[in-house]
């Protein structure tokens, strides 16, 4: 995951072992509490993409740099 620091306009790379599969064509919304909610799209590998269940929501916490899933 790449992170842009908007105060210094520099990019950094966050390496995580718990990040979800690659996602494309999703919608992402930043909430006031620092959570980014990812809904929809497709996930999987480049050779085997599947539609993501709209009831499965990926959440990234920008304060703790952790992922969680809500179903």
JSON list of C-alpha atoms in Angstrom, two decimals:
[
{"chain": "A", "resi": 1, "resn": "UNK", "atom": "CA", "xyz": [0.00, 0.00, 0.00]},
{"chain": "A", "resi": 2, "resn": "UNK", "atom": "CA", "xyz": [1.30, 3.44, -0.89]},
{"chain": "A", "resi": 3, "resn": "UNK", "atom": "CA", "xyz": [0.67, 6.37, 1.44]},
{"chain": "A", "resi": 4, "resn": "UNK", "atom": "CA", "xyz": [0.89, 10.04, 0.49]},
{"chain": "A", "resi": 5, "resn": "UNK", "atom": "CA", "xyz": [1.87, 12.45, 3.28]},
{"chain": "A", "resi": 6, "resn": "UNK", "atom": "CA", "xyz": [0.05, 15.59, 2.18]},
{"chain": "A", "resi": 7, "resn": "UNK", "atom": "CA", "xyz": [2.06, 17.86, 4.49]},
{"chain": "A", "resi": 8, "resn": "UNK", "atom": "CA", "xyz": [5.40, 16.92, 2.87]},
{"chain": "A", "resi": 9, "resn": "UNK", "atom": "CA", "xyz": [3.99, 15.64, -0.46]},
{"chain": "A", "resi": 10, "resn": "UNK", "atom": "CA", "xyz": [6.08, 12.47, -0.18]},
{"chain": "A", "resi": 11, "resn": "UNK", "atom": "CA", "xyz": [5.09, 8.86, -0.78]},
{"chain": "A", "resi": 12, "resn": "UNK", "atom": "CA", "xyz": [5.94, 5.91, 1.46]},
{"chain": "A", "resi": 13, "resn": "UNK", "atom": "CA", "xyz": [5.20, 2.20, 1.20]},
{"chain": "A", "resi": 14, "resn": "UNK", "atom": "CA", "xyz": [3.41, 0.36, 4.00]},
{"chain": "A", "resi": 15, "resn": "UNK", "atom": "CA", "xyz": [4.18, -3.35, 4.06]},
{"chain": "A", "resi": 16, "resn": "UNK", "atom": "CA", "xyz": [1.52, -5.43, 5.79]},
{"chain": "A", "resi": 17, "resn": "UNK", "atom": "CA", "xyz": [0.97, -9.14, 6.01]},
{"chain": "A", "resi": 18, "resn": "UNK", "atom": "CA", "xyz": [-2.74, -8.82, 6.82]},
{"chain": "A", "resi": 19, "resn": "UNK", "atom": "CA", "xyz": [-3.82, -6.68, 3.89]},
{"chain": "A", "resi": 20, "resn": "UNK", "atom": "CA", "xyz": [-6.70, -8.02, 1.79]},
{"chain": "A", "resi": 21, "resn": "UNK", "atom": "CA", "xyz": [-6.40, -9.35, -1.73]},
{"chain": "A", "resi": 22, "resn": "UNK", "atom": "CA", "xyz": [-5.87, -6.93, -4.57]},
{"chain": "A", "resi": 23, "resn": "UNK", "atom": "CA", "xyz": [-9.01, -4.88, -5.25]},
{"chain": "A", "resi": 24, "resn": "UNK", "atom": "CA", "xyz": [-10.01, -2.91, -8.35]},
{"chain": "A", "resi": 25, "resn": "UNK", "atom": "CA", "xyz": [-13.10, -0.97, -9.42]},
{"chain": "A", "resi": 26, "resn": "UNK", "atom": "CA", "xyz": [-14.21, -0.31, -5.83]},
{"chain": "A", "resi": 27, "resn": "UNK", "atom": "CA", "xyz": [-15.48, 2.79, -4.06]},
{"chain": "A", "resi": 28, "resn": "UNK", "atom": "CA", "xyz": [-13.57, 4.17, -1.08]},
{"chain": "A", "resi": 29, "resn": "UNK", "atom": "CA", "xyz": [-14.82, 6.69, 1.44]},
{"chain": "A", "resi": 30, "resn": "UNK", "atom": "CA", "xyz": [-12.75, 8.44, 4.12]},
{"chain": "A", "resi": 31, "resn": "UNK", "atom": "CA", "xyz": [-14.80, 8.84, 7.30]},
{"chain": "A", "resi": 32, "resn": "UNK", "atom": "CA", "xyz": [-14.24, 11.69, 9.81]},
{"chain": "A", "resi": 33, "resn": "UNK", "atom": "CA", "xyz": [-12.82, 9.19, 12.35]},
{"chain": "A", "resi": 34, "resn": "UNK", "atom": "CA", "xyz": [-9.94, 8.23, 10.04]},
{"chain": "A", "resi": 35, "resn": "UNK", "atom": "CA", "xyz": [-11.37, 4.98, 8.69]},
{"chain": "A", "resi": 36, "resn": "UNK", "atom": "CA", "xyz": [-11.40, 4.32, 4.95]},
{"chain": "A", "resi": 37, "resn": "UNK", "atom": "CA", "xyz": [-14.32, 2.11, 3.90]},
{"chain": "A", "resi": 38, "resn": "UNK", "atom": "CA", "xyz": [-13.91, 0.07, 0.69]},
{"chain": "A", "resi": 39, "resn": "UNK", "atom": "CA", "xyz": [-17.08, -1.34, -0.90]},
{"chain": "A", "resi": 40, "resn": "UNK", "atom": "CA", "xyz": [-17.68, -3.40, -4.03]},
{"chain": "A", "resi": 41, "resn": "UNK", "atom": "CA", "xyz": [-15.33, -3.92, -6.93]},
{"chain": "A", "resi": 42, "resn": "UNK", "atom": "CA", "xyz": [-13.43, -7.04, -7.87]},
{"chain": "A", "resi": 43, "resn": "UNK", "atom": "CA", "xyz": [-10.76, -8.93, -5.94]},
{"chain": "A", "resi": 44, "resn": "UNK", "atom": "CA", "xyz": [-8.33, -11.77, -6.41]},
{"chain": "A", "resi": 45, "resn": "UNK", "atom": "CA", "xyz": [-5.28, -12.28, -8.55]},
{"chain": "A", "resi": 46, "resn": "UNK", "atom": "CA", "xyz": [-4.77, -10.80, -12.00]},
{"chain": "A", "resi": 47, "resn": "UNK", "atom": "CA", "xyz": [-5.65, -14.16, -13.54]},
{"chain": "A", "resi": 48, "resn": "UNK", "atom": "CA", "xyz": [-8.71, -14.85, -11.38]},
{"chain": "A", "resi": 49, "resn": "UNK", "atom": "CA", "xyz": [-10.81, -11.80, -10.49]},
{"chain": "A", "resi": 50, "resn": "UNK", "atom": "CA", "xyz": [-14.20, -12.19, -8.79]},
{"chain": "A", "resi": 51, "resn": "UNK", "atom": "CA", "xyz": [-16.87, -9.66, -7.91]},
{"chain": "A", "resi": 52, "resn": "UNK", "atom": "CA", "xyz": [-16.70, -8.66, -4.26]},
{"chain": "A", "resi": 53, "resn": "UNK", "atom": "CA", "xyz": [-19.89, -9.29, -2.28]},
{"chain": "A", "resi": 54, "resn": "UNK", "atom": "CA", "xyz": [-21.42, -5.86, -1.62]},
{"chain": "A", "resi": 55, "resn": "UNK", "atom": "CA", "xyz": [-22.12, -6.99, 1.97]},
{"chain": "A", "resi": 56, "resn": "UNK", "atom": "CA", "xyz": [-18.38, -7.54, 2.58]},
{"chain": "A", "resi": 57, "resn": "UNK", "atom": "CA", "xyz": [-16.78, -4.25, 3.57]},
{"chain": "A", "resi": 58, "resn": "UNK", "atom": "CA", "xyz": [-13.02, -3.76, 3.93]},
{"chain": "A", "resi": 59, "resn": "UNK", "atom": "CA", "xyz": [-11.97, -1.08, 6.42]},
{"chain": "A", "resi": 60, "resn": "UNK", "atom": "CA", "xyz": [-8.53, 0.50, 6.76]},
{"chain": "A", "resi": 61, "resn": "UNK", "atom": "CA", "xyz": [-7.73, 2.39, 9.96]},
{"chain": "A", "resi": 62, "resn": "UNK", "atom": "CA", "xyz": [-5.42, 5.28, 9.03]},
{"chain": "A", "resi": 63, "resn": "UNK", "atom": "CA", "xyz": [-4.38, 5.77, 12.67]},
{"chain": "A", "resi": 64, "resn": "UNK", "atom": "CA", "xyz": [-3.29, 2.20, 13.46]},
{"chain": "A", "resi": 65, "resn": "UNK", "atom": "CA", "xyz": [-2.57, 1.10, 9.85]},
{"chain": "A", "resi": 66, "resn": "UNK", "atom": "CA", "xyz": [-4.70, -2.03, 10.29]},
{"chain": "A", "resi": 67, "resn": "UNK", "atom": "CA", "xyz": [-7.32, -3.72, 8.11]},
{"chain": "A", "resi": 68, "resn": "UNK", "atom": "CA", "xyz": [-10.60, -5.26, 9.22]},
{"chain": "A", "resi": 69, "resn": "UNK", "atom": "CA", "xyz": [-13.58, -6.80, 7.45]},
{"chain": "A", "resi": 70, "resn": "UNK", "atom": "CA", "xyz": [-17.26, -6.33, 8.21]},
{"chain": "A", "resi": 71, "resn": "UNK", "atom": "CA", "xyz": [-19.80, -8.74, 6.80]}
]
